[in-house]
Coordinates of C-alpha atoms in Angstrom, one line a residue:
M1 CA 0.2 0.0 0.0
N2 CA 1.4 3.0 -0.8
V3 CA 1.2 6.0 1.5
F4 CA -1.5 8.0 -0.5
Q5 CA -3.5 4.9 0.3
H6 CA -2.6 4.1 3.2
I7 CA -3.2 8.0 4.5
R8 CA -6.7 7.5 2.1
T9 CA -7.6 4.1 4.2
H10 CA -7.1 5.6 7.5
L11 CA -9.4 9.3 6.5
F12 CA -12.3 7.2 5.3
E13 CA -11.9 5.3 8.3
Q14 CA -12.3 8.2 10.4
I15 CA -15.4 9.7 7.6
E16 CA -17.1 7.1 8.6
I17 CA -16.8 6.6 12.1
L18 CA -18.2 10.5 12.6
S19 CA -20.8 9.4 9.7
N20 CA -21.7 6.4 12.2
E21 CA -21.4 9.4 15.3
G22 CA -24.0 11.5 13.3
N23 CA -26.7 8.9 12.4
G24 CA -26.6 9.8 9.3
K25 CA -28.4 7.5 7.3
K26 CA -27.3 8.3 4.4
K27 CA -23.7 7.5 3.2
P28 CA -21.4 10.2 2.0
D29 CA -19.9 10.4 -1.1
L30 CA -16.3 9.8 -1.0
S31 CA -15.6 9.5 -4.7
S32 CA -13.7 12.5 -5.3
I33 CA -12.1 13.2 -2.1
R34 CA -8.5 13.8 -3.0
V35 CA -5.2 12.6 -1.0
E36 CA -2.0 14.3 -3.1
A37 CA 1.1 15.9 -2.1
P38 CA 0.7 19.4 -1.6
R39 CA 2.0 21.5 -4.3
N40 CA 3.7 23.7 -2.3
S41 CA 6.0 21.7 0.3
S42 CA 5.4 23.9 2.6
H43 CA 1.7 22.8 3.3
G44 CA 3.1 19.4 4.2
D45 CA 3.6 15.9 3.1
L46 CA 0.0 15.6 2.3
T47 CA -2.9 17.0 1.8
T48 CA -6.5 16.5 1.5
N49 CA -10.0 18.5 0.3
A50 CA -11.6 15.7 2.6
A51 CA -13.5 18.0 4.5
M52 CA -14.9 20.3 1.5
I53 CA -16.1 17.4 -0.2
L54 CA -18.2 16.3 2.4
A55 CA -18.8 19.9 3.9
K56 CA -21.2 20.8 0.7
Q57 CA -22.9 16.9 1.3
T58 CA -23.6 17.9 4.4
N59 CA -23.9 21.3 4.7
T60 CA -21.6 22.0 7.4
N61 CA -19.1 24.4 8.0
P62 CA -15.7 23.3 6.2
V63 CA -12.8 24.4 7.6
D64 CA -15.1 23.1 10.7
L65 CA -15.7 19.8 9.7
A66 CA -11.2 19.9 8.2
R67 CA -10.5 21.0 12.6
V68 CA -12.4 17.4 13.7
L69 CA -10.7 15.3 11.3
S70 CA -7.6 16.7 11.4
E71 CA -7.9 16.3 15.1
R72 CA -8.4 12.4 14.8
L73 CA -5.9 12.4 11.9
A74 CA -3.3 13.9 14.2
L75 CA -3.5 10.6 16.3
L76 CA -2.8 8.3 14.0
D77 CA 0.9 7.0 15.2
D78 CA 2.3 8.0 11.7
V79 CA 1.8 11.8 11.6
A80 CA 3.5 14.4 12.8
L81 CA 2.0 17.9 12.2
S82 CA -2.1 18.0 11.4
E83 CA -3.3 21.6 10.9
V84 CA -6.8 23.6 8.7
A85 CA -5.3 25.9 5.8
G86 CA -7.3 27.6 4.0
P87 CA -10.7 27.5 2.9
G88 CA -10.7 23.7 4.9
F89 CA -7.6 21.7 3.7
V90 CA -6.0 18.9 6.3
N91 CA -2.8 19.1 5.7
L92 CA -0.2 16.5 7.4
R93 CA 3.1 15.7 8.3
L94 CA 4.1 12.2 8.4
T95 CA 6.8 11.0 11.0
S96 CA 10.8 11.0 9.7
E97 CA 10.3 6.7 11.4
Y98 CA 7.3 5.8 8.3
W99 CA 9.7 7.3 5.8
R100 CA 12.4 5.4 7.3
S101 CA 9.8 2.4 7.2
Q102 CA 9.2 2.7 4.4
L103 CA 12.1 3.2 2.9
S104 CA 13.1 -0.2 4.2
T105 CA 10.0 -1.5 2.2
L106 CA 11.5 -0.5 -0.7
L107 CA 14.4 -2.1 -0.2
L108 CA 12.8 -5.5 0.8
A109 CA 10.5 -5.3 -2.3
G110 CA 13.8 -4.3 -4.9
S111 CA 12.5 -4.1 -9.0
S112 CA 8.9 -5.4 -7.8
Y113 CA 8.6 -2.0 -6.2
G114 CA 5.0 0.5 -7.2
E115 CA 3.8 -2.4 -8.9
S116 CA 0.1 -3.8 -8.4
T117 CA -2.5 -5.6 -8.9
L118 CA -5.2 -2.3 -9.3
G119 CA -6.7 -3.8 -12.8
E120 CA -6.9 -7.8 -11.9
G121 CA -6.1 -9.3 -14.9
L122 CA -8.3 -6.8 -18.0
S123 CA -7.5 -6.4 -20.8
I124 CA -7.3 -3.7 -23.2
N125 CA -5.9 -3.8 -25.8
V126 CA -3.0 -0.4 -26.3
E127 CA -2.8 0.3 -30.4
Y128 CA 0.1 2.8 -31.7
V129 CA 2.4 3.9 -34.5
S130 CA -0.2 1.8 -36.8
A131 CA 1.4 4.5 -39.6
N132 CA 1.2 3.9 -43.0
P133 CA 3.2 1.0 -44.9
T134 CA 3.7 3.9 -47.4
G135 CA 7.4 4.9 -46.4
P136 CA 9.7 4.2 -43.8
L137 CA 9.2 5.9 -39.4
H138 CA 8.8 9.1 -39.3
I139 CA 10.5 11.3 -35.8
G140 CA 6.9 11.8 -35.1
H141 CA 5.8 8.0 -35.1
G142 CA 8.7 7.1 -32.6
R143 CA 7.1 9.9 -30.5
G144 CA 3.6 8.1 -30.7
A145 CA 6.1 4.7 -30.5
V146 CA 7.5 5.1 -27.3
V147 CA 4.0 6.7 -25.8
G148 CA 1.8 3.8 -26.5
D149 CA 4.6 0.9 -25.1
V150 CA 5.5 2.6 -22.6
I151 CA 1.4 3.9 -21.7
A152 CA 1.0 -0.5 -22.8
N153 CA 4.1 -1.2 -19.7
M154 CA 2.9 1.1 -17.2
L155 CA -0.6 -1.2 -16.8
E156 CA 1.0 -4.3 -16.9
K157 CA 2.9 -2.9 -13.9
M158 CA -0.4 -1.8 -12.8
G159 CA -2.0 -5.4 -12.8
Y160 CA -3.4 -5.1 -16.3
R161 CA -3.0 -7.6 -19.2
V162 CA -2.2 -5.6 -22.2
T163 CA -2.5 -6.6 -25.7
R164 CA -0.3 -4.8 -28.3
E165 CA -1.3 -3.6 -31.9
Y166 CA -0.3 -2.4 -34.9
Y167 CA -3.5 -1.8 -37.8
I168 CA -1.4 -1.7 -40.8
N169 CA -3.0 0.4 -43.2
D170 CA -2.9 -1.2 -46.3
S171 CA -6.1 -0.3 -48.4
G172 CA -7.0 2.7 -50.2
V173 CA -6.3 5.4 -52.2
Q174 CA -2.6 6.2 -50.7
I175 CA -1.7 2.1 -51.6
E176 CA -2.9 2.1 -54.4
A177 CA -0.4 5.2 -54.9
L178 CA 2.2 3.1 -53.6
A179 CA 1.9 0.5 -56.0
R180 CA 2.3 3.1 -58.7
S181 CA 5.1 5.0 -56.7
V182 CA 6.7 1.4 -56.7
F183 CA 6.0 0.4 -61.0
V184 CA 8.1 3.9 -61.8
R185 CA 10.9 2.4 -59.5
Y186 CA 10.5 -0.4 -61.8
Q187 CA 10.4 1.3 -64.6
Q188 CA 13.4 2.8 -63.9
A189 CA 14.8 -0.5 -62.8
M190 CA 14.2 -1.8 -66.8
G191 CA 16.3 1.4 -67.3
I192 CA 13.5 3.4 -69.2
E193 CA 13.9 7.3 -67.8
V194 CA 11.6 8.8 -65.4
S195 CA 12.5 12.1 -64.4
V196 CA 9.6 13.2 -62.9
L197 CA 7.3 11.8 -60.6
P198 CA 4.1 11.9 -60.8
D199 CA 2.0 14.4 -57.6
G200 CA 1.0 12.5 -55.6
F201 CA 3.7 9.5 -55.6
Y202 CA 5.7 9.0 -53.1
P203 CA 9.2 10.4 -54.1
G204 CA 11.4 9.1 -51.3
E205 CA 14.4 6.7 -52.5
Y206 CA 13.4 3.8 -50.4
L207 CA 11.0 2.9 -52.7
V208 CA 14.5 2.0 -55.5
P209 CA 15.4 -1.4 -54.0
V210 CA 11.7 -1.8 -54.5
G211 CA 11.6 -1.9 -58.3
Q212 CA 14.8 -3.2 -58.7
Q213 CA 13.8 -6.1 -57.1
L214 CA 10.2 -6.0 -58.4
A215 CA 13.2 -6.1 -61.8
N216 CA 15.3 -8.5 -61.2
S217 CA 11.8 -11.4 -60.3
E218 CA 9.6 -10.5 -62.8
G219 CA 11.6 -9.0 -65.6
D220 CA 9.9 -6.8 -68.2
R221 CA 6.2 -8.2 -68.1
W222 CA 4.8 -5.7 -66.7
L223 CA 6.2 -2.5 -69.0
L224 CA 3.6 -3.2 -71.4
A225 CA 1.3 -3.8 -69.1
P226 CA -2.6 -2.9 -68.4
D227 CA -2.4 -1.1 -64.5
V228 CA -5.6 -3.4 -63.5
D229 CA -2.6 -6.3 -64.2
W230 CA 0.5 -5.1 -61.9
L231 CA -1.3 -3.2 -59.4
D232 CA -2.4 -5.9 -57.0
Q233 CA 1.2 -7.5 -56.6
F234 CA 3.1 -3.5 -56.7
A235 CA 1.1 -2.3 -53.5
A236 CA 1.6 -6.0 -52.0
A237 CA 5.5 -5.3 -52.8
G238 CA 5.3 -2.0 -52.1
C239 CA 3.3 -2.9 -48.4
K240 CA 6.1 -6.2 -47.0
A241 CA 8.9 -3.1 -47.8
M242 CA 8.0 -1.0 -46.2
M243 CA 6.7 -2.7 -43.1
T244 CA 9.7 -5.1 -43.1
L245 CA 11.1 -1.7 -42.5
I246 CA 9.4 -0.5 -40.1
K247 CA 9.5 -3.4 -38.0
N248 CA 13.3 -3.0 -37.8
D249 CA 12.9 0.2 -37.0
L250 CA 10.5 -0.2 -33.8
N251 CA 12.6 -3.6 -33.0
D252 CA 15.6 -0.7 -32.4
L253 CA 14.0 1.6 -30.7
G254 CA 12.4 -1.2 -28.6
I255 CA 9.4 -1.5 -29.4
R256 CA 7.4 -4.9 -29.4
H257 CA 3.7 -5.6 -31.0
N258 CA 1.9 -8.6 -30.5
I259 CA -0.7 -8.4 -33.0
F260 CA -0.4 -6.2 -36.3
F261 CA -4.2 -6.7 -38.5
S262 CA -4.6 -6.1 -41.5
E263 CA -7.5 -2.9 -42.7
K264 CA -6.9 -4.8 -46.2
D265 CA -8.0 -8.6 -43.9
V266 CA -11.5 -6.5 -42.8
H267 CA -13.2 -5.2 -46.4
Q268 CA -12.1 -8.8 -47.4
N269 CA -14.0 -10.6 -44.3
G270 CA -16.3 -9.1 -45.0
K271 CA -16.8 -7.3 -41.2
T272 CA -17.3 -3.7 -43.2
E273 CA -20.4 -4.4 -44.7
E274 CA -20.9 -6.9 -40.8
T275 CA -21.0 -4.1 -39.1
L276 CA -22.5 -0.8 -40.9
S277 CA -25.4 -3.7 -41.6
D278 CA -26.1 -4.2 -37.9
L279 CA -25.9 -0.6 -36.8
R280 CA -28.0 0.2 -39.9
L281 CA -31.0 -2.4 -38.3
R282 CA -30.6 -0.6 -34.8
G283 CA -31.5 2.0 -36.5
L284 CA -28.0 4.1 -37.1
I285 CA -27.1 5.0 -40.5
Y286 CA -29.8 6.2 -42.8
E287 CA -29.9 8.7 -46.1
G288 CA -29.3 12.1 -45.3
V289 CA -27.8 15.4 -46.3
L290 CA -25.4 16.9 -44.0
D291 CA -25.4 20.4 -43.8
P292 CA -22.2 22.9 -44.7
P293 CA -18.9 23.3 -43.4
K294 CA -18.7 26.0 -41.1
G295 CA -16.8 28.7 -42.7
I296 CA -17.8 27.3 -46.6
K297 CA -19.7 29.5 -49.4
L298 CA -22.8 28.3 -49.6
E299 CA -21.9 28.8 -53.6
D300 CA -19.6 27.1 -53.0
W301 CA -21.5 23.6 -51.1
E302 CA -23.3 21.1 -53.5
P303 CA -25.3 18.8 -50.7
R304 CA -25.9 15.8 -51.8
P305 CA -27.5 12.4 -50.6
Q306 CA -25.0 10.4 -48.3
T307 CA -24.6 7.2 -46.1
L308 CA -24.3 8.8 -42.5
F309 CA -23.7 7.2 -39.4
R310 CA -26.1 8.8 -36.4
A311 CA -22.5 10.0 -34.4
T312 CA -24.6 13.0 -33.0
K313 CA -26.7 10.2 -30.6
F314 CA -23.2 9.6 -29.2
G315 CA -21.3 12.6 -28.3
D316 CA -20.3 13.9 -32.0
D317 CA -20.7 17.6 -32.8
L318 CA -22.9 15.9 -36.5
D319 CA -23.2 13.0 -37.9
R320 CA -20.5 11.3 -40.5
P321 CA -20.3 10.2 -43.1
L322 CA -19.4 6.6 -44.2
K323 CA -19.6 6.0 -48.3
K324 CA -17.0 8.0 -51.1
S325 CA -18.5 9.9 -53.8
N326 CA -17.2 7.1 -55.6
G327 CA -19.9 4.2 -53.8
D328 CA -16.3 2.2 -52.2
W329 CA -16.7 3.5 -47.7
T330 CA -14.3 6.0 -46.2
Y331 CA -11.6 4.8 -43.6
F332 CA -14.7 5.4 -41.0
A333 CA -15.9 3.3 -42.2
A334 CA -13.5 0.3 -42.2
D335 CA -12.0 2.2 -38.7
I336 CA -15.7 1.1 -37.0
A337 CA -15.5 -2.5 -37.8
Y338 CA -11.2 -2.9 -37.3
H339 CA -12.6 -1.1 -33.4
R340 CA -15.7 -3.9 -33.4
D341 CA -13.3 -6.8 -33.7
K342 CA -11.9 -5.1 -31.0
F343 CA -14.9 -6.1 -29.2
E344 CA -15.4 -9.4 -30.6
R345 CA -11.6 -10.3 -29.1
G346 CA -13.2 -9.6 -25.2
F347 CA -11.4 -6.1 -25.1
S348 CA -14.0 -3.0 -23.7
K349 CA -10.9 -1.0 -22.8
M350 CA -8.9 0.9 -25.3
I351 CA -6.5 2.8 -26.3
D352 CA -5.3 4.7 -29.7
V353 CA -2.3 6.7 -29.5
W354 CA -2.6 8.9 -32.5
G355 CA -0.9 11.7 -34.2
A356 CA -2.2 15.6 -34.4
D357 CA -3.2 15.0 -38.0
H358 CA -6.2 13.3 -36.2
G359 CA -7.0 14.9 -33.3
G360 CA -10.5 16.0 -35.2
Y361 CA -10.9 12.5 -35.2
V362 CA -11.1 11.6 -31.9
K363 CA -14.7 12.5 -31.0
R364 CA -16.8 10.2 -34.2
M365 CA -14.6 7.2 -33.0
V366 CA -14.9 7.1 -29.6
A367 CA -18.9 7.4 -30.7
A368 CA -18.1 4.8 -32.5
V369 CA -17.1 2.3 -29.9
D370 CA -19.8 3.1 -28.1
A371 CA -22.9 2.4 -31.1
I372 CA -20.5 -1.4 -32.4
S373 CA -20.1 -2.5 -27.8
N374 CA -23.5 -0.8 -26.9
G375 CA -22.1 1.9 -24.3
Q376 CA -20.5 -1.5 -23.1
A377 CA -16.8 -0.6 -24.4
N378 CA -15.0 2.7 -24.2
L379 CA -11.7 4.1 -26.4
D380 CA -9.4 6.0 -24.5
V381 CA -7.9 8.3 -27.1
R382 CA -4.4 10.4 -26.9
I383 CA -3.0 12.8 -29.3
C384 CA 0.8 12.5 -30.1
Q385 CA 1.6 16.4 -31.0
L386 CA 4.5 17.6 -33.6
V387 CA 8.2 16.6 -32.9
N388 CA 10.8 19.2 -34.4
V389 CA 13.5 18.0 -35.1
L390 CA 16.7 20.9 -34.1
K391 CA 20.5 21.4 -33.8
G392 CA 21.2 24.2 -30.9
G393 CA 18.0 25.5 -31.7
V394 CA 17.8 25.2 -35.6
A395 CA 15.6 23.3 -37.5
V396 CA 17.6 20.6 -38.9
K397 CA 17.3 18.9 -42.7
M398 CA 18.5 15.3 -42.6
S399 CA 19.1 13.3 -45.8
K400 CA 16.5 13.3 -49.0
R401 CA 16.4 9.5 -48.8
A402 CA 12.5 9.6 -46.9
G403 CA 11.8 13.1 -49.0
D404 CA 10.3 15.3 -47.1
F405 CA 10.6 14.0 -43.7
V406 CA 13.6 13.1 -41.0
T407 CA 13.5 9.7 -40.2
L408 CA 13.2 7.8 -37.2
R409 CA 16.2 5.2 -38.4
E410 CA 18.3 8.9 -38.9
V411 CA 17.5 10.0 -35.8
I412 CA 18.3 6.6 -33.3
D413 CA 21.3 7.0 -35.6
Q414 CA 22.8 9.8 -34.3
V415 CA 21.7 9.8 -30.5
G416 CA 20.8 6.0 -29.2
K417 CA 17.5 4.4 -28.8
D418 CA 17.3 5.1 -25.3
V419 CA 17.8 9.0 -25.9
V420 CA 15.3 8.7 -28.0
R421 CA 12.9 7.1 -25.8
Y422 CA 13.7 9.2 -22.8
I423 CA 12.8 12.2 -24.9
M424 CA 10.3 11.3 -25.8
L425 CA 8.4 11.4 -22.8
T426 CA 10.4 15.1 -21.2
R427 CA 7.1 16.4 -22.5
R428 CA 3.2 16.0 -22.7
N429 CA 2.5 14.0 -25.4
D430 CA -0.2 17.0 -26.5
A431 CA 2.2 19.7 -26.6
P432 CA 4.3 20.2 -29.1
L433 CA 8.3 18.8 -28.6
D434 CA 11.8 19.9 -29.8
F435 CA 14.5 17.1 -30.6
D436 CA 17.5 19.2 -29.9
F437 CA 20.3 16.6 -31.1
A438 CA 22.7 19.0 -29.1
A439 CA 20.9 18.9 -26.0
V440 CA 20.5 15.9 -25.6
T441 CA 24.1 14.4 -26.0
E442 CA 25.5 17.3 -23.7
Q443 CA 27.2 16.0 -20.6
S444 CA 25.2 18.8 -18.4
R445 CA 22.3 19.0 -16.5
D446 CA 20.6 20.2 -18.8
N447 CA 20.5 16.9 -21.1
P448 CA 17.4 15.3 -18.7
V449 CA 18.7 12.0 -20.2
F450 CA 22.9 12.1 -18.6
Y451 CA 20.7 13.4 -15.6
V452 CA 19.0 10.6 -14.9
Q453 CA 21.7 8.4 -15.6
Y454 CA 24.3 9.7 -14.0
A455 CA 22.3 10.1 -11.1
H456 CA 22.1 6.1 -11.6
A457 CA 26.5 5.6 -11.9
R458 CA 26.9 8.0 -9.5
G459 CA 25.0 5.2 -6.7
C460 CA 26.4 1.9 -8.8
S461 CA 30.0 4.5 -8.2
L462 CA 28.9 4.7 -4.7
L463 CA 28.4 1.8 -3.6
R464 CA 31.9 0.1 -5.6
R465 CA 34.1 2.5 -3.1
A466 CA 32.0 1.2 -0.3
I467 CA 33.7 -2.9 -0.9
Q468 CA 37.2 -0.5 -1.7
V469 CA 36.7 0.9 1.9
M470 CA 35.5 -1.0 4.2
P471 CA 36.2 -4.5 2.3
N472 CA 34.7 -6.4 6.0
M473 CA 31.4 -4.3 5.3
T474 CA 27.9 -6.6 4.0
I475 CA 26.2 -4.6 1.7
N476 CA 23.4 -7.4 0.6
T477 CA 19.4 -6.6 0.7
H478 CA 18.9 -7.6 3.8
A479 CA 21.9 -5.5 5.6
L480 CA 20.7 -2.7 4.3
S481 CA 16.9 -2.7 4.6
S482 CA 18.1 -4.2 8.8
S483 CA 20.7 -1.4 8.6
E484 CA 20.5 1.6 11.3
L485 CA 17.8 3.6 9.2
D486 CA 17.0 5.9 12.5
R487 CA 20.5 7.4 11.9
L488 CA 19.4 8.9 9.1
I489 CA 18.2 12.2 10.2
E490 CA 19.5 15.0 8.1
P491 CA 16.4 16.7 5.8
E492 CA 17.9 16.4 2.9
E493 CA 17.6 12.6 3.6
I494 CA 14.0 13.0 5.0
E495 CA 13.0 14.2 1.6
L496 CA 14.5 12.5 -0.4
M497 CA 12.9 9.0 1.5
K498 CA 10.2 11.0 1.1
I499 CA 10.1 11.3 -2.4
L500 CA 11.4 7.3 -2.9
S501 CA 7.9 7.0 -0.7
F502 CA 5.9 8.2 -3.7
W503 CA 7.0 6.2 -6.5
P504 CA 4.4 3.7 -6.4
N505 CA 1.5 6.8 -6.5
V506 CA 3.6 8.0 -9.0
L507 CA 3.1 5.1 -11.6
E508 CA -0.2 4.4 -11.0
S509 CA -1.6 7.7 -11.4
A510 CA 0.8 8.2 -14.2
A511 CA -0.2 4.9 -16.1
L512 CA -4.3 5.6 -14.9
A513 CA -4.0 9.1 -16.5
K514 CA -1.8 7.3 -19.5
E515 CA 0.3 10.2 -19.1
P516 CA 3.6 8.2 -19.0
H517 CA 5.5 12.2 -18.7
R518 CA 5.1 12.1 -15.4
L519 CA 7.6 9.4 -14.8
T520 CA 10.6 11.6 -16.6
Y521 CA 8.9 14.3 -14.4
Y522 CA 9.9 12.4 -10.9
L523 CA 12.5 10.7 -12.3
H524 CA 14.4 14.1 -12.8
E525 CA 12.9 15.1 -9.2
V526 CA 14.6 11.7 -7.4
A527 CA 18.0 13.0 -9.5
S528 CA 17.7 15.8 -8.1
A529 CA 17.3 15.5 -4.5
F530 CA 20.6 12.4 -4.8
H531 CA 23.0 15.1 -6.5
G532 CA 22.1 18.1 -4.2
I533 CA 22.6 15.9 -1.2
W534 CA 25.9 14.4 -3.1
S535 CA 27.0 18.3 -3.3
R536 CA 26.9 18.5 -0.1
G537 CA 29.1 16.4 1.1
D538 CA 31.0 17.3 -1.3
K539 CA 31.3 20.8 1.2
H540 CA 30.8 19.3 4.3
A541 CA 32.7 15.4 4.7
S542 CA 30.8 14.4 8.1
L543 CA 28.0 14.3 5.5
R544 CA 29.5 12.3 3.4
F545 CA 28.0 8.9 2.1
I546 CA 30.5 6.7 3.1
I547 CA 32.9 7.6 6.3
A548 CA 35.4 5.4 6.7
N549 CA 35.4 5.1 10.7
E550 CA 31.6 5.6 10.9
P551 CA 30.3 1.7 9.0
E552 CA 26.6 1.4 10.8
L553 CA 25.9 5.6 9.1
S554 CA 27.5 4.6 6.2
L555 CA 25.8 1.3 5.9
A556 CA 22.4 3.2 6.4
R557 CA 23.3 6.4 4.1
L558 CA 24.6 3.3 1.6
A559 CA 20.3 1.9 1.9
L560 CA 19.8 5.1 1.0
V561 CA 21.8 4.8 -2.1
K562 CA 20.6 1.8 -3.3
G563 CA 17.0 2.6 -2.4
V564 CA 17.7 5.6 -5.2
L565 CA 19.1 3.1 -7.7
T566 CA 16.0 0.9 -7.5
V567 CA 13.5 3.4 -8.0
I568 CA 15.4 5.2 -10.8
S569 CA 16.3 1.3 -12.6
G570 CA 12.4 0.6 -12.6
G571 CA 11.7 3.9 -14.1
L572 CA 13.6 3.7 -17.0
S573 CA 13.1 -0.1 -17.2
I574 CA 9.5 1.3 -17.9
I575 CA 10.5 3.8 -19.9
G576 CA 12.7 1.5 -22.2
V577 CA 16.2 2.7 -20.7
Q578 CA 18.7 0.7 -19.6
P579 CA 20.2 2.4 -16.5
V580 CA 24.1 3.1 -17.2
E581 CA 26.6 1.5 -14.7
E582 CA 29.7 3.8 -15.5
L583 CA 29.4 6.9 -17.2
K584 CA 32.0 6.6 -20.6

């Protein structure tokens, strides 16, 4: 049980006692009551809004109720100080003994510290990347890949059964454009000069090997053939080659998927027709005419009957078309069928990680999942904003191999997967991110990856040095967890123990909110507190972690070091970054 749950449990017990003492017939609603760290640490270790929430329900004075709760919480063994603040907050300071006990718990738990059974084995589908197989991944895809992968990692730590999925958009106009682009490269490989690619084709050189391979295997048989004869074969060759590139890039970024699901299969297996037929029978599909889009001149608008999904019935702003003017299904129609397939596979909880260009698509897809599941499933969409690639603050262009974008492969090759993964989480996924090559490779506290890795390497160095200085000292989990932790009395030591104790709550809240950036923020806080103690030891010998003539104090401080290493390595593991033991 983490510290927040610990205090929440005692708080709820006191609320129940007060309710019973008041002979209240109606049980209080506790769902909005929070126990959290205050924004300003001078206000205490924890704070709760319980009095203000309950006062509204009981028509009582929140400050008076806060005083009652404060007096009762002050009697708990782990509470050193309880006081009322502002309009009815109750602020708590916990005892130093409590924080030391949490350090011992951390050490005994080891790498499992922070894990939970909260998910109770519930199945969740996390779909991420799902880039069109028309070229290599760009740096923006890399951000979505990391965000999705770490969300999945966090949920697994919370006890959920996670399936990681990639939806291959291998059908539609972009695949036809891919096939025609491959045909141009095939023509070039056969010696036919094509100096300018037509508009709408994919110009990247990554298709040159695909055209050459077809030239080697097929010879000139398709040069004069009508496109209907070769289109499917060239599309399949292009998709296969691009998915090989994509999977290789993902593998080198440490990204894995359990399932690669084909859009083409959705159409060929009749799932689209089946799904929409079911919705039509339920009155959720109709033939109608949409109002003109906002901002368009009426003289430019040609209203026409369309096949529409009643998305407004499920919270969307307007009903959505399911067929194009040529009679083909829209992408939205296929996506409805695909998500229905997810639901039929047992996923009532779905998380999709999309790029910024899909922001306007969220409401209709959430509405569709509600519709196809009869309200039994929900979809949570995480939008990843753009990544700006810089060098010393100046926008950079990489090679022209991909056409006009920076490939994920180029970035991985320059800085390595660990740097890419970590930097992608240094801002909220829904905020733009600057990826500056100069900043992420320098060894300074301004480089967030280096700053955290340096803390881990420092801790490992301390443990190695302790063995050299005190070779007779036993440094293992039992010795550290049972050491004289009451020797840890410095304010900075207490503060660091408190920060480490918050890890289970940080992980849980980040997982439930699907906000993996919280992990990097927290790890930076741990590293900062640890570096701060190290710096004080540089100035005052009595504050160093290792003091040769005080083995008991040294062992207690090494227990704190081990706690730092455990939490940092655990956090980096979830992010997908290998902690370093020595900096080169």
